[in-house]
Amino acid sequence: MLLFVPGVAACILYSSVFAQALAYLGAIFIAGSVMAFSTGRPDAAMWMIQSIGTLLVMLMGLRRKMDAPLVFLQCVVFLCVTTMAGFLIASGTDVAETYRSLLASLADEFDASFKAYASGAGAGSVTPEMMLLFQQVKETIIRFFPGIVMSSMVFTAFFNVLLCAKCVSRQALKDSPFSRFSSWRMPEWLVWPWILAGGACFTGHSLYSMIGENALLAVSVIFLVAGLSVAQYLMERFSVPTWIRWTTWILIGLQWYGLLVLTGLGLADVYVDFRKRFALPEENGN
């Protein structure tokens, strides 16, 4: 629900009185938090905070006529900060030990899943290649676990802002401040966090290297969104048929290097500006 409910709710509350919208959201937050803590589920209260906070960020962006990419980045920052804050609060005084326990629990879950698969499929079906592949996947996910969590927050912000923009535009609101997805362009300063994270990866096997690798993954996902926007613009600009578009998206999703190409396309858009370079020539002053 965190993937789409805030976007739909922001679209619905956009045309209402702001004070009434705040009162409505406050009542939902209080009732939901009380229910979460009374049932022993404080994590549900965190989801409530992230949902309503993301909704408010989009609602303020709509009312202030902010551009959609900027609202998207604000939602990403809010979701990532609240996720880290929730982990720090839950870990108490020993953050490192809590993080190690979390990774150990994650590794145990992987091992239990593999044992369940091996026992169900039979010992003969588990080849050494499959065991090696499983071990590589487990090590990769554990190594990039913070980056994967932050990347999921990036996709959460993306889906909500995109859904909110489409919903507002379909309401026939002439003053819709959110631009079409094909015109999204990330700010130039976003390149510097990507460069700093990449530089931290070369500091050796240390804490800084681990932070750099995970930060690089999260920032690269933001540029992946920018690459999707550029690809969508180019398809619209050259009137690519719909069936070719869907075939292209499916092939890109199936091949991991297609995602790398889109990420590179989004990063290059900061310097090249593909929309200006491939814009239609002006005719009769239009």
Short mmCIF file of C-alpha atoms in Angstrom, two decimals:
data_model
loop_
_atom_site.label_atom_id
_atom_site.label_comp_id
_atom_site.label_asym_id
_atom_site.label_seq_id
_atom_site.Cartn_x
_atom_site.Cartn_y
_atom_site.Cartn_z
CA MET A 1 0.00 0.00 0.00
CA LEU A 2 2.95 2.31 0.56
CA LEU A 3 3.65 2.07 -3.19
CA PHE A 4 0.45 3.76 -4.35
CA VAL A 5 -1.87 4.90 -1.51
CA PRO A 6 -0.01 8.20 -0.75
CA GLY A 7 -0.05 9.16 -4.45
CA VAL A 8 -3.78 8.51 -4.83
CA ALA A 9 -4.58 10.28 -1.55
CA ALA A 10 -2.51 13.35 -2.53
CA CYS A 11 -4.44 13.58 -5.78
CA ILE A 12 -7.78 13.35 -3.94
CA LEU A 13 -6.85 15.91 -1.27
CA TYR A 14 -5.25 18.36 -3.72
CA SER A 15 -8.55 20.08 -4.52
CA SER A 16 -9.74 20.18 -0.90
CA VAL A 17 -9.09 22.84 1.73
CA PHE A 18 -5.60 22.38 3.14
CA ALA A 19 -6.68 22.74 6.79
CA GLN A 20 -9.34 20.08 6.35
CA ALA A 21 -6.84 17.79 4.66
CA LEU A 22 -4.43 18.17 7.58
CA ALA A 23 -7.19 17.45 10.10
CA TYR A 24 -8.24 14.36 8.16
CA LEU A 25 -4.67 13.06 7.94
CA GLY A 26 -4.03 13.83 11.62
CA ALA A 27 -7.07 11.82 12.67
CA ILE A 28 -5.97 8.86 10.52
CA PHE A 29 -2.43 9.03 11.88
CA ILE A 30 -3.54 9.09 15.53
CA ALA A 31 -6.06 6.28 15.07
CA GLY A 32 -3.60 4.15 13.09
CA SER A 33 -0.75 4.69 15.54
CA VAL A 34 -2.91 3.81 18.54
CA MET A 35 -4.07 0.64 16.79
CA ALA A 36 -0.48 -0.27 15.83
CA PHE A 37 0.93 0.07 19.34
CA SER A 38 -2.08 -1.55 21.00
CA THR A 39 -1.65 -4.64 18.82
CA GLY A 40 2.11 -4.78 19.42
CA ARG A 41 3.08 -3.73 15.88
CA PRO A 42 5.25 -0.58 16.13
CA ASP A 43 6.50 -1.24 12.59
CA ALA A 44 2.98 -0.47 11.36
CA ALA A 45 3.29 2.94 13.00
CA MET A 46 6.48 3.51 10.97
CA TRP A 47 4.60 2.66 7.78
CA MET A 48 1.93 5.15 8.86
CA ILE A 49 4.54 7.86 9.35
CA GLN A 50 6.12 7.19 5.96
CA SER A 51 2.78 7.05 4.15
CA ILE A 52 1.36 10.27 5.57
CA GLY A 53 4.72 12.04 5.36
CA THR A 54 5.11 11.12 1.69
CA LEU A 55 1.54 12.29 1.08
CA LEU A 56 2.26 15.65 2.72
CA VAL A 57 5.45 16.13 0.70
CA MET A 58 3.52 15.59 -2.54
CA LEU A 59 0.63 17.74 -1.37
CA MET A 60 2.94 20.63 -0.53
CA GLY A 61 4.69 20.19 -3.86
CA LEU A 62 1.38 20.39 -5.71
CA ARG A 63 0.29 23.51 -3.86
CA ARG A 64 3.63 25.25 -4.32
CA LYS A 65 3.70 24.38 -8.04
CA MET A 66 6.99 22.50 -7.70
CA ASP A 67 8.38 20.39 -10.51
CA ALA A 68 7.76 16.64 -10.29
CA PRO A 69 11.45 15.56 -10.23
CA LEU A 70 12.13 17.84 -7.26
CA VAL A 71 9.13 16.47 -5.36
CA PHE A 72 10.32 12.96 -6.24
CA LEU A 73 13.75 13.67 -4.72
CA GLN A 74 12.16 15.17 -1.60
CA CYS A 75 10.07 12.02 -1.15
CA VAL A 76 13.20 9.88 -1.58
CA VAL A 77 15.07 11.84 1.08
CA PHE A 78 12.12 11.69 3.48
CA LEU A 79 11.63 7.94 3.08
CA CYS A 80 15.34 7.15 3.41
CA VAL A 81 15.78 9.40 6.48
CA THR A 82 12.73 7.95 8.25
CA THR A 83 13.91 4.41 7.46
CA MET A 84 17.34 5.09 8.96
CA ALA A 85 15.78 6.88 11.93
CA GLY A 86 13.50 3.92 12.59
CA PHE A 87 16.47 1.54 12.53
CA LEU A 88 18.45 3.77 14.90
CA ILE A 89 15.55 4.01 17.34
CA ALA A 90 14.98 0.24 17.23
CA SER A 91 18.68 -0.53 17.70
CA GLY A 92 18.99 1.50 20.88
CA THR A 93 22.56 2.16 21.99
CA ASP A 94 24.38 -0.55 20.00
CA VAL A 95 23.78 0.14 16.32
CA ALA A 96 26.61 -2.08 15.03
CA GLU A 97 25.48 -5.13 17.01
CA THR A 98 21.88 -4.67 15.89
CA TYR A 99 23.00 -4.44 12.27
CA ARG A 100 25.11 -7.60 12.59
CA SER A 101 22.17 -9.41 14.16
CA LEU A 102 19.95 -8.27 11.31
CA LEU A 103 22.37 -9.59 8.70
CA ALA A 104 22.75 -12.87 10.60
CA SER A 105 18.98 -13.27 10.72
CA LEU A 106 18.79 -12.53 7.00
CA ALA A 107 21.47 -15.16 6.27
CA ASP A 108 19.60 -17.71 8.39
CA GLU A 109 16.42 -17.03 6.43
CA PHE A 110 18.29 -17.63 3.16
CA ASP A 111 19.78 -20.89 4.43
CA ALA A 112 16.41 -22.11 5.71
CA SER A 113 14.78 -21.31 2.36
CA PHE A 114 17.48 -23.19 0.46
CA LYS A 115 17.20 -26.21 2.76
CA ALA A 116 13.43 -26.24 2.29
CA TYR A 117 13.88 -26.13 -1.48
CA ALA A 118 16.53 -28.89 -1.41
CA SER A 119 14.37 -31.16 0.73
CA GLY A 120 11.36 -30.61 -1.51
CA ALA A 121 13.17 -30.98 -4.83
CA GLY A 122 15.37 -33.87 -3.77
CA ALA A 123 19.09 -34.13 -3.18
CA GLY A 124 19.81 -35.07 -6.80
CA SER A 125 18.38 -31.83 -8.19
CA VAL A 126 20.70 -29.61 -6.13
CA THR A 127 23.82 -29.28 -8.27
CA PRO A 128 27.11 -27.68 -7.20
CA GLU A 129 26.47 -24.87 -9.68
CA MET A 130 23.12 -24.14 -8.04
CA MET A 131 24.70 -24.11 -4.58
CA LEU A 132 27.39 -21.72 -5.82
CA LEU A 133 24.79 -19.45 -7.40
CA PHE A 134 22.74 -19.43 -4.21
CA GLN A 135 25.81 -18.55 -2.15
CA GLN A 136 26.69 -15.69 -4.51
CA VAL A 137 23.16 -14.30 -4.39
CA LYS A 138 23.11 -14.50 -0.59
CA GLU A 139 26.45 -12.73 -0.26
CA THR A 140 25.43 -10.02 -2.72
CA ILE A 141 22.13 -9.29 -0.99
CA ILE A 142 23.77 -9.20 2.45
CA ARG A 143 26.54 -6.94 1.16
CA PHE A 144 24.15 -4.50 -0.51
CA PHE A 145 21.27 -4.85 1.93
CA PRO A 146 21.20 -1.13 2.99
CA GLY A 147 21.39 -0.06 -0.64
CA ILE A 148 18.57 -2.44 -1.59
CA VAL A 149 16.39 -1.01 1.18
CA MET A 150 17.13 2.56 0.07
CA SER A 151 16.52 1.60 -3.56
CA SER A 152 13.10 0.29 -2.58
CA MET A 153 12.42 3.72 -1.05
CA VAL A 154 13.42 5.33 -4.36
CA PHE A 155 10.94 3.14 -6.27
CA THR A 156 8.27 3.86 -3.65
CA ALA A 157 8.70 7.61 -4.15
CA PHE A 158 8.76 7.17 -7.94
CA PHE A 159 5.54 5.15 -8.12
CA ASN A 160 3.69 7.56 -5.83
CA VAL A 161 4.74 10.76 -7.62
CA LEU A 162 4.12 9.22 -11.03
CA LEU A 163 0.68 7.98 -9.99
CA CYS A 164 -0.17 11.34 -8.41
CA ALA A 165 0.88 13.19 -11.59
CA LYS A 166 -1.25 10.96 -13.81
CA CYS A 167 -4.22 11.21 -11.45
CA VAL A 168 -4.06 15.02 -11.27
CA SER A 169 -3.73 15.35 -15.05
CA ARG A 170 -6.77 13.11 -15.63
CA GLN A 171 -8.88 15.34 -13.40
CA ALA A 172 -8.68 17.94 -16.19
CA LEU A 173 -6.89 20.41 -13.90
CA LYS A 174 -5.34 23.03 -16.14
CA ASP A 175 -2.95 24.19 -13.43
CA SER A 176 -1.44 20.77 -12.78
CA PRO A 177 2.12 21.53 -11.65
CA PHE A 178 3.51 18.03 -12.20
CA SER A 179 4.99 17.62 -15.64
CA ARG A 180 4.73 14.52 -17.82
CA PHE A 181 7.10 11.72 -16.95
CA SER A 182 8.86 12.03 -20.31
CA SER A 183 10.00 15.55 -19.33
CA TRP A 184 11.50 14.63 -15.94
CA ARG A 185 15.12 15.78 -15.70
CA MET A 186 17.21 15.43 -12.56
CA PRO A 187 19.11 18.46 -11.23
CA GLU A 188 22.79 18.78 -12.06
CA TRP A 189 23.90 18.73 -8.41
CA LEU A 190 22.76 15.11 -8.11
CA VAL A 191 25.90 14.09 -9.98
CA TRP A 192 28.08 14.99 -6.98
CA PRO A 193 26.57 12.45 -4.54
CA TRP A 194 27.05 9.82 -7.26
CA ILE A 195 30.71 10.83 -7.73
CA LEU A 196 31.40 10.93 -3.97
CA ALA A 197 29.77 7.53 -3.45
CA GLY A 198 31.79 6.09 -6.33
CA GLY A 199 35.00 7.52 -4.91
CA ALA A 200 34.27 6.02 -1.50
CA CYS A 201 34.10 2.57 -3.11
CA PHE A 202 37.86 2.72 -3.78
CA THR A 203 38.90 3.35 -0.19
CA GLY A 204 39.54 -0.35 0.41
CA HIS A 205 37.65 -2.93 2.44
CA SER A 206 36.41 -0.63 5.13
CA LEU A 207 33.28 0.98 6.48
CA TYR A 208 33.61 3.83 3.99
CA SER A 209 33.79 1.41 1.09
CA MET A 210 30.64 -0.37 2.25
CA ILE A 211 28.79 2.94 2.67
CA GLY A 212 29.99 4.08 -0.75
CA GLU A 213 28.84 0.91 -2.51
CA ASN A 214 25.37 1.06 -1.01
CA ALA A 215 25.03 4.80 -1.56
CA LEU A 216 26.15 4.37 -5.17
CA LEU A 217 23.44 1.75 -5.68
CA ALA A 218 20.70 4.02 -4.28
CA VAL A 219 21.79 7.10 -6.27
CA SER A 220 22.15 5.00 -9.43
CA VAL A 221 18.53 3.90 -9.08
CA ILE A 222 17.55 7.59 -9.14
CA PHE A 223 19.46 7.97 -12.42
CA LEU A 224 17.71 4.81 -13.62
CA VAL A 225 14.42 6.67 -13.21
CA ALA A 226 15.93 9.58 -15.17
CA GLY A 227 17.00 7.14 -17.90
CA LEU A 228 13.47 5.74 -18.11
CA SER A 229 12.20 9.29 -18.58
CA VAL A 230 14.69 9.96 -21.40
CA ALA A 231 13.81 6.69 -23.13
CA GLN A 232 10.11 7.51 -22.85
CA TYR A 233 10.73 10.95 -24.36
CA LEU A 234 12.72 9.54 -27.29
CA MET A 235 9.99 6.98 -28.01
CA GLU A 236 7.37 9.73 -28.01
CA ARG A 237 9.57 12.06 -30.05
CA PHE A 238 10.12 9.51 -32.84
CA SER A 239 6.58 8.06 -32.64
CA VAL A 240 7.66 4.53 -31.80
CA PRO A 241 4.68 2.11 -32.01
CA THR A 242 3.21 0.93 -28.74
CA TRP A 243 4.03 -2.74 -29.28
CA ILE A 244 7.69 -1.90 -29.88
CA ARG A 245 7.75 0.18 -26.69
CA TRP A 246 6.37 -2.63 -24.56
CA THR A 247 8.71 -5.15 -26.18
CA THR A 248 11.64 -2.86 -25.42
CA TRP A 249 10.63 -2.42 -21.77
CA ILE A 250 10.23 -6.18 -21.33
CA LEU A 251 13.63 -6.92 -22.88
CA ILE A 252 15.30 -4.24 -20.74
CA GLY A 253 13.68 -5.68 -17.62
CA LEU A 254 14.87 -9.19 -18.44
CA GLN A 255 18.49 -8.21 -19.14
CA TRP A 256 20.44 -6.59 -16.30
CA TYR A 257 22.73 -4.68 -18.64
CA GLY A 258 19.67 -2.94 -20.09
CA LEU A 259 19.16 -1.34 -16.68
CA LEU A 260 22.80 -0.23 -16.72
CA VAL A 261 22.26 1.38 -20.13
CA LEU A 262 19.24 3.29 -18.82
CA THR A 263 21.20 4.39 -15.75
CA GLY A 264 23.98 5.67 -17.98
CA LEU A 265 21.40 7.41 -20.16
CA GLY A 266 19.96 9.20 -17.13
CA LEU A 267 23.43 10.21 -15.96
CA ALA A 268 24.36 11.50 -19.42
CA ASP A 269 21.15 13.53 -19.60
CA VAL A 270 22.58 15.85 -16.94
CA TYR A 271 25.28 16.92 -19.41
CA VAL A 272 23.69 16.33 -22.82
CA ASP A 273 20.01 17.30 -22.26
CA PHE A 274 18.50 14.92 -24.81
CA ARG A 275 15.18 16.77 -24.87
CA LYS A 276 16.79 19.97 -26.11
CA ARG A 277 19.06 18.11 -28.53
CA PHE A 278 16.24 16.09 -30.13
CA ALA A 279 13.52 18.75 -29.93
CA LEU A 280 11.41 19.40 -33.00
CA PRO A 281 12.53 22.39 -35.09
CA GLU A 282 10.50 25.56 -34.65
CA GLU A 283 8.05 26.43 -37.40
CA ASN A 284 6.30 29.77 -37.84
CA GLY A 285 7.51 30.95 -34.46
CA ASN A 286 5.89 28.00 -32.64
#
